[in-house]
Coordinates of C-alpha atoms in Angstrom, one line a residue:
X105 CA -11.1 -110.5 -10.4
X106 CA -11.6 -112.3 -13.7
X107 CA -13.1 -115.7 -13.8
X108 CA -12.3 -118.3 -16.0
X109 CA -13.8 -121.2 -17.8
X110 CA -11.9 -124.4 -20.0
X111 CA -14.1 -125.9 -22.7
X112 CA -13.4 -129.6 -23.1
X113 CA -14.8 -132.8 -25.0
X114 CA -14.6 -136.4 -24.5
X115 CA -12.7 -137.1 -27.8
X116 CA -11.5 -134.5 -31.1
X117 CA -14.1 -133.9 -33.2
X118 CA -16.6 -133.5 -30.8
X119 CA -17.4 -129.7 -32.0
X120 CA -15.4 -128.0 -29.2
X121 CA -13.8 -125.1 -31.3
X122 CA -16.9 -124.7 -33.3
X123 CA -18.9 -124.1 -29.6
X124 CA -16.3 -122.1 -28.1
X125 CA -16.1 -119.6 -31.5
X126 CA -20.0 -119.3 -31.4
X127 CA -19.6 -118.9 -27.9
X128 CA -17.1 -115.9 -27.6
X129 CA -19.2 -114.1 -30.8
X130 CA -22.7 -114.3 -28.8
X131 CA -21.1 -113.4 -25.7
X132 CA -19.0 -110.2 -27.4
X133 CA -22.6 -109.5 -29.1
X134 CA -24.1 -109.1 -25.8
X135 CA -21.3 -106.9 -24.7
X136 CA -19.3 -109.4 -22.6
X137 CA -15.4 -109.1 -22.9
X138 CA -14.3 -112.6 -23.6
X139 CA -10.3 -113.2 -23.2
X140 CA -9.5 -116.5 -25.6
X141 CA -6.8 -119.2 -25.2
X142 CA -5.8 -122.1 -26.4
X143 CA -4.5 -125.6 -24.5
X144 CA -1.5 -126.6 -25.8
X145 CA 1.2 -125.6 -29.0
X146 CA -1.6 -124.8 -31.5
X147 CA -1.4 -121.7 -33.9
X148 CA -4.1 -122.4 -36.1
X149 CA -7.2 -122.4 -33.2
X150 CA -5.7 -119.2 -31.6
X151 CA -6.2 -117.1 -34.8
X152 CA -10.0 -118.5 -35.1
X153 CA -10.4 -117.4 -31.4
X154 CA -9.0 -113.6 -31.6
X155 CA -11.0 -113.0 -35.0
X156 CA -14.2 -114.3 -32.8
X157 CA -13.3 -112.4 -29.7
X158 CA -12.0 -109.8 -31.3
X159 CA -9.0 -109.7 -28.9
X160 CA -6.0 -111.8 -29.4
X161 CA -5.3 -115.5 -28.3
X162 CA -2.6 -116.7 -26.5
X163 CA -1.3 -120.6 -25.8
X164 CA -1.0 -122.0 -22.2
X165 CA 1.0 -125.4 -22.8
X166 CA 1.4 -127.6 -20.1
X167 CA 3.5 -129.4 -21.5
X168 CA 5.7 -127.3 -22.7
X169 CA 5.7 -123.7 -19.8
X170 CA 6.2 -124.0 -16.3
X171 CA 3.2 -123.6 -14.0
X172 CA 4.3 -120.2 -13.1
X173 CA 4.2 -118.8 -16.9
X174 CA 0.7 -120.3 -17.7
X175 CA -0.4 -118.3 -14.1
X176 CA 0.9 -115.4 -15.4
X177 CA -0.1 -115.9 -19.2
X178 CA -3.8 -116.5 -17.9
X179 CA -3.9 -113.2 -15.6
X180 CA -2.0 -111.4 -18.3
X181 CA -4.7 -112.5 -20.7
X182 CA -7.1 -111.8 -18.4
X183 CA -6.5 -108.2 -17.6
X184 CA -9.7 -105.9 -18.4
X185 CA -11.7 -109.1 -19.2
X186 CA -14.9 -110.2 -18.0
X187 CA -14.1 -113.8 -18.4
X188 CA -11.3 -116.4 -19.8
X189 CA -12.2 -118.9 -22.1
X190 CA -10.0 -121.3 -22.4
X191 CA -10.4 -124.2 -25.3
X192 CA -9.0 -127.6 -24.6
X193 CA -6.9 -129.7 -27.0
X194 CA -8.5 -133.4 -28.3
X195 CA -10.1 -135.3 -25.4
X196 CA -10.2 -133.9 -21.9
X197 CA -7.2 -136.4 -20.6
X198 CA -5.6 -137.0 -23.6
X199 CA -1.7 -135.5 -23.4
X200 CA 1.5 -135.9 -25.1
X201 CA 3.3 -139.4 -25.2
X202 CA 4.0 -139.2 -21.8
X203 CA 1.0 -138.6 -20.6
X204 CA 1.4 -135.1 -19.8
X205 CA 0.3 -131.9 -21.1
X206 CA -3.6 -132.6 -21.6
X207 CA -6.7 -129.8 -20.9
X208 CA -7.2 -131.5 -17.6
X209 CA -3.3 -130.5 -16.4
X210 CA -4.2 -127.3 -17.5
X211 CA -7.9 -127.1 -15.7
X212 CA -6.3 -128.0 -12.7
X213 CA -3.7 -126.1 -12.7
X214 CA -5.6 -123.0 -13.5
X215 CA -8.2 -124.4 -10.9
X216 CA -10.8 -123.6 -13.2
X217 CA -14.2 -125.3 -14.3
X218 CA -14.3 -127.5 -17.7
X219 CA -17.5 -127.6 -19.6
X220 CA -17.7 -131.0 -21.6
X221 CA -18.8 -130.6 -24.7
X222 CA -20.4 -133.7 -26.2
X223 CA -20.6 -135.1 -30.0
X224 CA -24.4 -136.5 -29.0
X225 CA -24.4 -138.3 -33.0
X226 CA -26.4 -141.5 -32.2
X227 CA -26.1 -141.4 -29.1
X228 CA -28.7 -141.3 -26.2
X229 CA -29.3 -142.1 -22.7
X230 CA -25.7 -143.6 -22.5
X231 CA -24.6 -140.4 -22.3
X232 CA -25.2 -140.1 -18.9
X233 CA -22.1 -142.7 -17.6
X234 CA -20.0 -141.0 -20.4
X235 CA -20.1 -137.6 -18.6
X236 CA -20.0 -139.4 -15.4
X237 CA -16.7 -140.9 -15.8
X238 CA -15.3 -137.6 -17.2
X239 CA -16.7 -135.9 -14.2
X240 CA -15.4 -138.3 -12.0
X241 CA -12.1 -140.1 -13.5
X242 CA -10.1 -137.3 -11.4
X243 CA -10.3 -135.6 -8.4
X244 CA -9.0 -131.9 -9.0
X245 CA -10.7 -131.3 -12.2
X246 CA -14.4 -130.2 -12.1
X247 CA -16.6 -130.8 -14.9
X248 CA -19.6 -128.2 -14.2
X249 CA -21.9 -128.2 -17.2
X250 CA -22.2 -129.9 -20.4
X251 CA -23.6 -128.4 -23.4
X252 CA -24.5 -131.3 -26.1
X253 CA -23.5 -130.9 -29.5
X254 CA -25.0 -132.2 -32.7
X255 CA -28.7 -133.4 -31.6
X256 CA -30.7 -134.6 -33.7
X257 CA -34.8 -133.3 -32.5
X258 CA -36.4 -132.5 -29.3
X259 CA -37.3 -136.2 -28.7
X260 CA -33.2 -136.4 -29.0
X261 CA -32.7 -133.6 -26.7
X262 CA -35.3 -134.7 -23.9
X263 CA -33.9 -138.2 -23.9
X264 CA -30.0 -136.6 -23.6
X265 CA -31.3 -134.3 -20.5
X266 CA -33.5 -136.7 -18.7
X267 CA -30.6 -139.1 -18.9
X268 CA -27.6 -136.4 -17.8
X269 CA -30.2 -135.8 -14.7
X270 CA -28.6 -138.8 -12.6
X271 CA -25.2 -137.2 -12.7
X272 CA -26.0 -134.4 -11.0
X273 CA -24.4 -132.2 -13.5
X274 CA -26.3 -129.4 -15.0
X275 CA -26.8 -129.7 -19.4
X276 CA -26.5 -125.7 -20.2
X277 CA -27.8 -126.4 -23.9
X278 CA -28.2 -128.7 -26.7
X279 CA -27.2 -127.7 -30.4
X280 CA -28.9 -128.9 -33.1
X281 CA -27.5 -130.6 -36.1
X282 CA -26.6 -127.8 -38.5
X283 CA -23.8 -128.3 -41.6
X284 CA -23.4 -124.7 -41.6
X285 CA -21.8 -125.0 -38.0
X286 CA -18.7 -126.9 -39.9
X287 CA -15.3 -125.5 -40.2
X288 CA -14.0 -126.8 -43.7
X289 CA -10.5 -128.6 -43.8
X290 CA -8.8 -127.3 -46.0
X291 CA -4.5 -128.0 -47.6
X292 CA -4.1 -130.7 -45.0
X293 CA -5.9 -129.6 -42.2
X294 CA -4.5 -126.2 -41.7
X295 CA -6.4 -123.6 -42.4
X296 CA -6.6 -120.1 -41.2
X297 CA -10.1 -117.4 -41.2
X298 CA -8.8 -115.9 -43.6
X299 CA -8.9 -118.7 -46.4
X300 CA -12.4 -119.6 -45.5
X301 CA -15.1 -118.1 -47.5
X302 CA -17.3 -115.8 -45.7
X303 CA -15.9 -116.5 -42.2
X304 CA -18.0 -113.4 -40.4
X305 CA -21.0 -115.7 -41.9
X306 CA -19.9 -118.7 -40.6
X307 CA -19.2 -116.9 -37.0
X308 CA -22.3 -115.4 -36.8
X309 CA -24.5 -118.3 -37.7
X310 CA -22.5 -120.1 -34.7
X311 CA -23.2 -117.1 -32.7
X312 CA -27.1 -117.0 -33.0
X313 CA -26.7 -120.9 -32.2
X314 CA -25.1 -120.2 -28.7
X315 CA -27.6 -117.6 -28.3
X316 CA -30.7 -119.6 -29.0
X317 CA -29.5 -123.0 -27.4
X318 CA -26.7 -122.6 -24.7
X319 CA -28.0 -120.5 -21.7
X320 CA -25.8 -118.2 -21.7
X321 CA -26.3 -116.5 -17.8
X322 CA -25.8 -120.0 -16.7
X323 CA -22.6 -120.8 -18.2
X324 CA -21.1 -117.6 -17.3
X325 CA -22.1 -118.5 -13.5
X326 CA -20.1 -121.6 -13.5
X327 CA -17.2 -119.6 -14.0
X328 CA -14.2 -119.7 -11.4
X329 CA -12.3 -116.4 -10.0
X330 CA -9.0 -116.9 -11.2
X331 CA -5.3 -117.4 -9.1
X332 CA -4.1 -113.9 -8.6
X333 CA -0.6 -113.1 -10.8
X334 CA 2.1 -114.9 -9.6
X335 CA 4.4 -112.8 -11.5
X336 CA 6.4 -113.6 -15.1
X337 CA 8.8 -116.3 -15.2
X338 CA 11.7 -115.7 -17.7
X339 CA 11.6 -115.2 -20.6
X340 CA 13.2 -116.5 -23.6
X341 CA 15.9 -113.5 -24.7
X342 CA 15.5 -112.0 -27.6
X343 CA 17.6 -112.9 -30.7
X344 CA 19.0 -109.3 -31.4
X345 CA 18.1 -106.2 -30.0
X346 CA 16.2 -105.0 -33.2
X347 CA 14.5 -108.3 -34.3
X348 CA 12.9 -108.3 -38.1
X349 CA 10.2 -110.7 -37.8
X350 CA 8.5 -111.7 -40.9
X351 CA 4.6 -111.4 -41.2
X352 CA 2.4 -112.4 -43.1
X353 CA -0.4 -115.4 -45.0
X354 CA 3.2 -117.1 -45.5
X355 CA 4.6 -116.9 -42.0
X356 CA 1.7 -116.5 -39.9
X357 CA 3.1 -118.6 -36.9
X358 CA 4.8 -116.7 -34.0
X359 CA 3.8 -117.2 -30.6
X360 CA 2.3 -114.1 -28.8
X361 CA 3.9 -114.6 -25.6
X362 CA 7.7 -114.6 -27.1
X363 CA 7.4 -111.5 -29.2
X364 CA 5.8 -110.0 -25.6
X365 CA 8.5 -111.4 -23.7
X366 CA 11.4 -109.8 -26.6
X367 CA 9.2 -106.5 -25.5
X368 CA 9.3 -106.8 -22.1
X369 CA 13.2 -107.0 -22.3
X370 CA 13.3 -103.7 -24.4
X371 CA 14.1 -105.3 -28.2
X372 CA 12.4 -103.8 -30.7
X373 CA 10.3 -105.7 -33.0
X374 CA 10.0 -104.6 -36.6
X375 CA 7.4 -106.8 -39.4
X376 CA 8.1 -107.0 -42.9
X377 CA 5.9 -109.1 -45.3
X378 CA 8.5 -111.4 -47.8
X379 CA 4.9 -112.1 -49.8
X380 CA 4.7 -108.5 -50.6
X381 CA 8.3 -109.4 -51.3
X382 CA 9.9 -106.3 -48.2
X383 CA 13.0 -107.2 -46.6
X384 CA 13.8 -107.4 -43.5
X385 CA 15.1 -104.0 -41.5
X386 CA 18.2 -103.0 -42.6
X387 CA 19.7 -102.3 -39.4
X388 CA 18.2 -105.1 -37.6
X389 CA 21.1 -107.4 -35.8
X390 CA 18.7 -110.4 -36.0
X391 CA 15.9 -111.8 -38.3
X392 CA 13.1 -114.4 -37.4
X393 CA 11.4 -116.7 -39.5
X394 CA 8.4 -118.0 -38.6
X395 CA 6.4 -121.1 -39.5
X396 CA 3.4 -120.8 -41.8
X397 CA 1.9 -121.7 -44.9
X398 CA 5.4 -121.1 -47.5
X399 CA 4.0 -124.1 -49.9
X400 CA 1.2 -122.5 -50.6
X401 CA 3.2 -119.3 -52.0
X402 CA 6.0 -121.1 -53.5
X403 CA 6.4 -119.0 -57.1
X404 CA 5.7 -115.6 -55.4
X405 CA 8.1 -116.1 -52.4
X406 CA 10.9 -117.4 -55.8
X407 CA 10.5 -114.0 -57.5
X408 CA 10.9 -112.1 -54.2
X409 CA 14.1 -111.0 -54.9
X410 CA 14.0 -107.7 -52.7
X411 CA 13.7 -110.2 -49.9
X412 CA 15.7 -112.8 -50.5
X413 CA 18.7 -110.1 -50.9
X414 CA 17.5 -108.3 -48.0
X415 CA 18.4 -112.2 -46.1
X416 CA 21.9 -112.5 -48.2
X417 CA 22.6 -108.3 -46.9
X418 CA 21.3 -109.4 -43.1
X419 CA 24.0 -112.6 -43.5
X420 CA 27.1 -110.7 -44.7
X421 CA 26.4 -107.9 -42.3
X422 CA 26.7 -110.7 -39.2
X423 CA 22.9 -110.9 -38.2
X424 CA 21.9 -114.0 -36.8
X425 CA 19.1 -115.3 -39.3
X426 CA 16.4 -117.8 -37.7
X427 CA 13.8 -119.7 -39.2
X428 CA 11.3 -122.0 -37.8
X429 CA 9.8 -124.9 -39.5
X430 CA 8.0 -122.7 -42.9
X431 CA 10.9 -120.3 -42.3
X432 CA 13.4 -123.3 -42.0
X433 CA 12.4 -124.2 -45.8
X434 CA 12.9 -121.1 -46.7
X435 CA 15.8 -120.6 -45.7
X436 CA 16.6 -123.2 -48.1
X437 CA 17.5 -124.0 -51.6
X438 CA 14.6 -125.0 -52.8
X439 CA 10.9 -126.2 -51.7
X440 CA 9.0 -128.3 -53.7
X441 CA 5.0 -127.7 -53.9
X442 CA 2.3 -129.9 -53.8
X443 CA 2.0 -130.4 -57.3
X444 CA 5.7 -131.4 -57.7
X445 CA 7.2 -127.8 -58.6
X446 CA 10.3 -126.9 -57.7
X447 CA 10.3 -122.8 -56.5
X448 CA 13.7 -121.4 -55.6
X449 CA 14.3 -120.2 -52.0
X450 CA 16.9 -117.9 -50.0
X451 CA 19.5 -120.1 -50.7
X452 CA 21.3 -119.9 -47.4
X453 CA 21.2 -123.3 -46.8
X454 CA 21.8 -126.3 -48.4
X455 CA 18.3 -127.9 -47.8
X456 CA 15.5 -128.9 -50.3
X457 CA 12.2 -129.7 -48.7
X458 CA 9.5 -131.0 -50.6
X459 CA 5.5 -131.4 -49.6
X460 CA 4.4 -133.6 -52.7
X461 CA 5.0 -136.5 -50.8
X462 CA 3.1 -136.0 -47.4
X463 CA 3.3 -137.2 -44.4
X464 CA 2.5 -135.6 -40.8
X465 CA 5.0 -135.1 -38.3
X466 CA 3.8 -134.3 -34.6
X467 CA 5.2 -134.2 -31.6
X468 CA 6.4 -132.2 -28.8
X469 CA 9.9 -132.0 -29.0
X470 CA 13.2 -131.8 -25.8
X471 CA 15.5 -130.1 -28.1
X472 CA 19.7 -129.3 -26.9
X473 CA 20.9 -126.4 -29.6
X474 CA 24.3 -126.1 -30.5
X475 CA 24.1 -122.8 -32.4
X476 CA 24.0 -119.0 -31.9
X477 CA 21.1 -118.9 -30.6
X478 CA 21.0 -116.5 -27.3
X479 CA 18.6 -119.5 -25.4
X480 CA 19.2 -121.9 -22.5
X481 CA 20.8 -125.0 -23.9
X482 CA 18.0 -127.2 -22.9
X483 CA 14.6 -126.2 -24.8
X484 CA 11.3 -127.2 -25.6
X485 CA 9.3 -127.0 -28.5
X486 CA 6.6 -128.7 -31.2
X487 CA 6.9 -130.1 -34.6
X488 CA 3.8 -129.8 -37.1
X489 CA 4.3 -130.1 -40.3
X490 CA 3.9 -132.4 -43.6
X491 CA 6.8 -131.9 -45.4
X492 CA 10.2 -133.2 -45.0
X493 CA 13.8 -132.2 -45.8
X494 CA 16.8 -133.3 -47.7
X495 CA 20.3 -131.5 -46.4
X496 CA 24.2 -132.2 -47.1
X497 CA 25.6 -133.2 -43.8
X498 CA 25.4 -129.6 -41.9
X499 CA 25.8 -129.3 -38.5
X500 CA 22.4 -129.9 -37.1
X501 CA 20.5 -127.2 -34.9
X502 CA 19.2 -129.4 -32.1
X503 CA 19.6 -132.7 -30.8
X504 CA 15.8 -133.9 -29.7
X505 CA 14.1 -136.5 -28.2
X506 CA 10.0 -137.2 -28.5
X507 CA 8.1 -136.4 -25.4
X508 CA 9.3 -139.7 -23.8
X509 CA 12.4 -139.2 -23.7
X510 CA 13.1 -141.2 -26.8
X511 CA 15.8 -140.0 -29.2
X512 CA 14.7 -138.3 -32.4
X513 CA 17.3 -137.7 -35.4
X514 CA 19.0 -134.3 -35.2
X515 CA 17.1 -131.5 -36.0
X516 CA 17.3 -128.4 -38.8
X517 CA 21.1 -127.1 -39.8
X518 CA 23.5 -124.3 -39.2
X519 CA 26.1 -122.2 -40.8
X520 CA 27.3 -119.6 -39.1
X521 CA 25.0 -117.7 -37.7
X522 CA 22.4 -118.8 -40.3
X523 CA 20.3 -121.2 -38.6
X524 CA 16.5 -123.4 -38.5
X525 CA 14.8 -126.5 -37.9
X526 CA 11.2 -127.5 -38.1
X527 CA 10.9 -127.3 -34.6
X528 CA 8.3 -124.0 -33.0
X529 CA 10.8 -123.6 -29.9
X530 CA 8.0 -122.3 -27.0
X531 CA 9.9 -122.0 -23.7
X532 CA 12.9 -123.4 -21.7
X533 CA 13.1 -126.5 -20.6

């Protein structure tokens, strides 16, 4: 049986994705088959973690997925591994607004061990009651080691350990300061392996630091065997039974376990890259637009023209067309870039959206459609994105509230069976 681990900090920017990349490289190196997730509705961290491991991600949300998909998900992902490692999202406890959805639901859940890593950046013995009250704030999840992140000497290090020695639990290593172990932000935060200079060096430089400072044995000992399959839950249906999904640097955002779900119910699933400017199949009865990175490839994504007739073909032949947040714009008339140039979309709906004026939009999202779309009524779903839309009064895609409960304006547009919103829908509600 596979075990499992969740790697988890005290706040964000306490080094956690940086640790748990160097981690899965030094233990693939030593020929350890790491399985990688992600807490929670992220797509950027997933791609970071399969390019490490060398096996794909996958997200268990919380928030979002009933218990009994995340058990599933996590023995799925598990299959022919030696271990799942599971990064957390921000802070140990910190959730969506309601308070749900944080690494800590999903420790417990999973009823697997958290290792707390800790930003140790002038800091000393006072780590020893911040780990405490993380260990302690809640029966049901187990902190079992902490690896310290960020130290500054050995007098650092020796202060840190001798201090975590009254808590009873076990330091497994201490990092030293080291701005090559930095991931670079990069267009508003997002960034993907691919668009940061030499990557591999990065990964292996945080490799040979997990090697020579975490002990390594040790960590994998804390693991936890993990809950048997409880079987799959439903899964979303598919949106046609031969689904064109586009793929590529531009729409890079699909979640792994729909397109296995669309599988599992016998669609098939052809890819098509609108960059290399490839239309979509042109018997497919349905085509999916995923989020991504379309700003950032406004004038080559205007002179696709193969593409955007494949879309208009797809439309007059009665697919259903979907598009999700970057494929939402798209979909559009026009999407203006970050310099304030106007590029010339599909045209299929009246919508301009513009990212010269940014501002982030986050949130999980309780969404109610009222188009084609072969789903449940009832939804849920994330929105991530900086840019923001201007549409004629279209019949909106989804009603929504915010994780509270609170109501949000109506989300995305439809006509016909032409359809988006910046919403990433992840499961049923």
């Amino acid at each position: 049986m596979t075990a499992g681990l969740v790697i988890a900090a005290p706040r964000s920017g306490s080094g956690k994705t940086v640790v748990t990349l160097g981690l899965l490289a030094a233990l693939r190196q030593r020929g350890v088959v790491v399985a990688p997730a992600k807490t929670g509705p992220d797509y950027i961290d997933p791609t970071f973690l399969g390019r490490a491991a060398l096996r794909e991600a996958v997200n268990l949300d919380p928030w979002s997925m009933s218990p009994r998909r995340i058990k599933h998900l996590a023995a799925t992902q598990a299959t022919g591994a030696d271990l799942l490692l599971v990064e957390g999202v921000m802070g140990l406890f910190d959730g969506a607004a309601d308070g749900n959805g944080s690494t800590a639901d999903l420790a417990e859940l999973l009823a697997l061990p958290v290792v707390l890593v800790v930003d140790a950046d002038r800091q000393s013995q006072s780590v020893a009651p911040l780990v405490a009250g993380f260990a302690h704030w809640r029966v049901g999840v187990r902190v079992a080691g902490v690896i310290l992140n960020r130290v500054a000497s050995t007098k650092h290090e020796r202060m840190l350990v001798d201090a975590l020695t009254a808590t009873g639990i076990p330091c497994l290593g201490a990092i030293p300061r080291n701005p090559a172990l930095a991931l670079p932000e990069r267009h508003l935060g997002l960034v993907l392996p691919g668009e940061v200079n030499e990557f591999d060096g990065f990964l292996a430089e945080a490799a040979a630091a997990m090697g020579d400072y975490v002990d390594l044995a040790r960590f994998q000992a804390i693991a936890a065997p993990l809950d048997a399959d409880v079987g799959a839950a439903p899964s979303l249906p598919p949106l046609g039974q031969h689904m064109a999904i586009a793929r590529d640097d531009a729409f890079a955002f699909a979640y792994p376990h729909l397109l296995d779900g669309w599988r599992s119910q016998g669609a098939q699933l052809s890819f098509f890259s609108p960059l290399r400017n490839e239309a979509p199949a042109f018997d497919a009865d349905a085509v999916f637009l995923p989020g991504g990175y379309p700003e950032l490839h406004g004038a080559t994504l205007a002179a696709a023209d193969a593409f955007k007739a494949g879309l208009v073909a797809a439309r007059d032949r009665g697919a259903l067309l979907y598009g999700e947040c970057g494929g939402f714009m798209v979909l559009g008339e026009a999407l203006v870039d970050k310099s304030g140039t106007s590029h010339a979309m599909a045209g299929l709906l009246p919508v301009t959206t513009r990212i010269d004026r940014p501002k982030r939009i986050l949130g999980y999202r309780r969404l109610i459609q009222s188009g084609d779309l072969p789903w449940p009524g009832h939804l849920n779903g994330h929105e991530f994105h900086y840019s923001s839309a201007r549409q004629s009064r279209l019949p909106p895609l989804f009603a929504a509230t915010d994780a509270r409960g609170d109501a949000m304006p109506p989300m995305g547009a439809v006509i016909g069976r032409v359809m988006g919103s910046y919403a990433h829908v992840i499961d049923a509600a």
